[in-house]
């Protein structure tokens, strides 16, 4: 492990937490308060309410649309193999809630994996 990189990531994480220290929806700061919003969740949702609530999401009451209590991110169109924390990190890598629970390395790994997948699917013209 590169100690210098670790120290830089730590400073970056602390600065992000300080700058974004208040959740947008503080009334949903607890797991149970978020879980209660899923009482009306439609049965056809691919994600279970426990994973979504743990990942910081509350249920909007519409389809499979959920919202992060901390950053306000809205996500919908969940697929069967979607992992809640990965989707949260991929769509808002600056969310302090994700940063605190999953740390910078997790977020960087998610972003790198997305970049790898995009590179594999892009096609290039061969010249010469």
mmCIF file of C-alpha atoms in Angstrom:
data_model
loop_
_atom_site.group_PDB
_atom_site.id
_atom_site.type_symbol
_atom_site.label_atom_id
_atom_site.label_comp_id
_atom_site.label_asym_id
_atom_site.label_seq_id
_atom_site.Cartn_x
_atom_site.Cartn_y
_atom_site.Cartn_z
ATOM 1 C CA UNK A 1 0.000 0.000 0.000
ATOM 2 C CA UNK A 2 1.261 3.451 -0.832
ATOM 3 C CA UNK A 3 1.267 5.361 2.467
ATOM 4 C CA UNK A 4 1.307 8.769 0.761
ATOM 5 C CA UNK A 5 -1.779 7.891 -1.308
ATOM 6 C CA UNK A 6 -3.532 6.667 1.836
ATOM 7 C CA UNK A 7 -2.870 9.973 3.609
ATOM 8 C CA UNK A 8 -4.071 11.999 0.628
ATOM 9 C CA UNK A 9 -7.271 9.941 0.369
ATOM 10 C CA UNK A 10 -7.885 10.423 4.079
ATOM 11 C CA UNK A 11 -7.546 14.203 3.789
ATOM 12 C CA UNK A 12 -9.841 14.210 0.769
ATOM 13 C CA UNK A 13 -12.403 12.179 2.686
ATOM 14 C CA UNK A 14 -12.286 14.439 5.746
ATOM 15 C CA UNK A 15 -12.636 17.570 3.601
ATOM 16 C CA UNK A 16 -15.650 16.090 1.802
ATOM 17 C CA UNK A 17 -17.331 15.174 5.086
ATOM 18 C CA UNK A 18 -16.751 18.641 6.538
ATOM 19 C CA UNK A 19 -18.049 20.418 3.411
ATOM 20 C CA UNK A 20 -21.164 18.208 3.191
ATOM 21 C CA UNK A 21 -21.765 17.489 6.855
ATOM 22 C CA UNK A 22 -25.561 17.790 6.873
ATOM 23 C CA UNK A 23 -27.882 15.307 5.166
ATOM 24 C CA UNK A 24 -30.550 16.742 2.869
ATOM 25 C CA UNK A 25 -33.246 14.745 4.661
ATOM 26 C CA UNK A 26 -32.110 14.381 8.294
ATOM 27 C CA UNK A 27 -35.446 12.866 9.334
ATOM 28 C CA UNK A 28 -34.283 9.681 7.557
ATOM 29 C CA UNK A 29 -30.874 9.465 9.219
ATOM 30 C CA UNK A 30 -31.671 6.156 10.911
ATOM 31 C CA UNK A 31 -32.016 2.794 9.225
ATOM 32 C CA UNK A 32 -35.478 2.241 10.756
ATOM 33 C CA UNK A 33 -36.823 5.595 9.565
ATOM 34 C CA UNK A 34 -35.706 4.745 6.017
ATOM 35 C CA UNK A 35 -37.035 1.193 6.247
ATOM 36 C CA UNK A 36 -40.518 2.445 7.227
ATOM 37 C CA UNK A 37 -40.773 4.314 3.898
ATOM 38 C CA UNK A 38 -40.765 0.949 2.109
ATOM 39 C CA UNK A 39 -44.031 -0.243 3.658
ATOM 40 C CA UNK A 40 -45.762 0.512 0.348
ATOM 41 C CA UNK A 41 -42.975 -0.823 -1.887
ATOM 42 C CA UNK A 42 -44.337 -2.676 -4.925
ATOM 43 C CA UNK A 43 -43.740 -6.417 -4.875
ATOM 44 C CA UNK A 44 -42.107 -6.407 -8.336
ATOM 45 C CA UNK A 45 -39.011 -4.520 -7.175
ATOM 46 C CA UNK A 46 -35.725 -6.365 -7.757
ATOM 47 C CA UNK A 47 -34.083 -4.912 -4.658
ATOM 48 C CA UNK A 48 -35.123 -5.721 -1.134
ATOM 49 C CA UNK A 49 -36.065 -2.923 1.199
ATOM 50 C CA UNK A 50 -33.392 -3.806 3.761
ATOM 51 C CA UNK A 51 -30.546 -3.421 1.274
ATOM 52 C CA UNK A 52 -31.972 -0.173 -0.047
ATOM 53 C CA UNK A 53 -32.491 1.289 3.437
ATOM 54 C CA UNK A 54 -29.006 0.214 4.496
ATOM 55 C CA UNK A 55 -27.626 1.886 1.356
ATOM 56 C CA UNK A 56 -29.172 5.189 2.487
ATOM 57 C CA UNK A 57 -32.312 5.113 0.372
ATOM 58 C CA UNK A 58 -35.909 5.950 1.160
ATOM 59 C CA UNK A 59 -38.839 4.877 -0.959
ATOM 60 C CA UNK A 60 -40.574 7.564 -3.015
ATOM 61 C CA UNK A 61 -43.873 5.698 -3.322
ATOM 62 C CA UNK A 62 -43.582 5.467 -7.126
ATOM 63 C CA UNK A 63 -42.447 2.353 -9.001
ATOM 64 C CA UNK A 64 -38.953 1.453 -7.830
ATOM 65 C CA UNK A 65 -37.796 5.070 -7.420
ATOM 66 C CA UNK A 66 -35.664 5.611 -4.318
ATOM 67 C CA UNK A 67 -33.850 8.639 -2.936
ATOM 68 C CA UNK A 68 -30.722 8.933 -0.802
ATOM 69 C CA UNK A 69 -31.487 10.698 2.459
ATOM 70 C CA UNK A 70 -28.014 12.236 2.506
ATOM 71 C CA UNK A 71 -27.216 13.438 -1.014
ATOM 72 C CA UNK A 72 -30.709 13.434 -2.533
ATOM 73 C CA UNK A 73 -29.728 11.066 -5.383
ATOM 74 C CA UNK A 74 -32.752 9.545 -7.141
ATOM 75 C CA UNK A 75 -32.396 6.073 -8.655
ATOM 76 C CA UNK A 76 -34.906 4.004 -10.592
ATOM 77 C CA UNK A 77 -34.884 1.169 -13.118
ATOM 78 C CA UNK A 78 -33.186 -1.330 -10.822
ATOM 79 C CA UNK A 79 -31.999 -4.525 -12.473
ATOM 80 C CA UNK A 80 -31.891 -7.954 -10.838
ATOM 81 C CA UNK A 81 -28.100 -8.025 -10.458
ATOM 82 C CA UNK A 82 -27.656 -4.404 -9.316
ATOM 83 C CA UNK A 83 -25.819 -4.032 -6.028
ATOM 84 C CA UNK A 84 -27.205 -1.120 -4.002
ATOM 85 C CA UNK A 85 -23.910 0.273 -2.662
ATOM 86 C CA UNK A 86 -22.218 0.002 -6.067
ATOM 87 C CA UNK A 87 -25.063 1.822 -7.802
ATOM 88 C CA UNK A 88 -25.058 4.540 -5.158
ATOM 89 C CA UNK A 89 -21.282 5.018 -5.486
ATOM 90 C CA UNK A 90 -21.404 4.923 -9.287
ATOM 91 C CA UNK A 91 -24.131 7.556 -9.588
ATOM 92 C CA UNK A 92 -22.851 9.854 -6.849
ATOM 93 C CA UNK A 93 -19.257 9.103 -5.843
ATOM 94 C CA UNK A 94 -19.246 12.261 -3.701
ATOM 95 C CA UNK A 95 -22.072 11.176 -1.377
ATOM 96 C CA UNK A 96 -20.753 11.500 2.157
ATOM 97 C CA UNK A 97 -22.944 8.623 3.367
ATOM 98 C CA UNK A 98 -21.299 6.233 0.887
ATOM 99 C CA UNK A 99 -17.910 7.727 1.670
ATOM 100 C CA UNK A 100 -18.331 7.125 5.411
ATOM 101 C CA UNK A 101 -19.673 3.588 5.099
ATOM 102 C CA UNK A 102 -17.661 2.291 2.170
ATOM 103 C CA UNK A 103 -14.544 4.552 2.141
ATOM 104 C CA UNK A 104 -12.707 6.073 -0.794
ATOM 105 C CA UNK A 105 -11.153 2.805 -2.015
ATOM 106 C CA UNK A 106 -14.576 1.200 -2.538
ATOM 107 C CA UNK A 107 -15.766 4.188 -4.566
ATOM 108 C CA UNK A 108 -12.586 4.223 -6.649
ATOM 109 C CA UNK A 109 -12.963 0.480 -7.337
ATOM 110 C CA UNK A 110 -16.560 0.993 -8.508
ATOM 111 C CA UNK A 111 -15.558 3.864 -10.813
ATOM 112 C CA UNK A 112 -12.596 1.890 -12.188
ATOM 113 C CA UNK A 113 -14.829 -1.127 -12.874
ATOM 114 C CA UNK A 114 -17.326 1.063 -14.757
ATOM 115 C CA UNK A 115 -14.492 2.566 -16.782
ATOM 116 C CA UNK A 116 -13.158 -0.928 -17.600
ATOM 117 C CA UNK A 117 -16.589 -2.098 -18.772
ATOM 118 C CA UNK A 118 -17.031 0.980 -20.984
ATOM 119 C CA UNK A 119 -13.616 0.440 -22.553
ATOM 120 C CA UNK A 120 -14.465 -3.193 -23.364
ATOM 121 C CA UNK A 121 -17.697 -2.261 -25.124
ATOM 122 C CA UNK A 122 -16.334 0.602 -27.205
ATOM 123 C CA UNK A 123 -15.295 -0.249 -30.760
ATOM 124 C CA UNK A 124 -12.440 1.305 -32.632
ATOM 125 C CA UNK A 125 -11.692 1.656 -36.342
ATOM 126 C CA UNK A 126 -8.377 0.137 -37.385
ATOM 127 C CA UNK A 127 -6.435 2.355 -39.751
ATOM 128 C CA UNK A 128 -3.521 1.173 -41.894
#
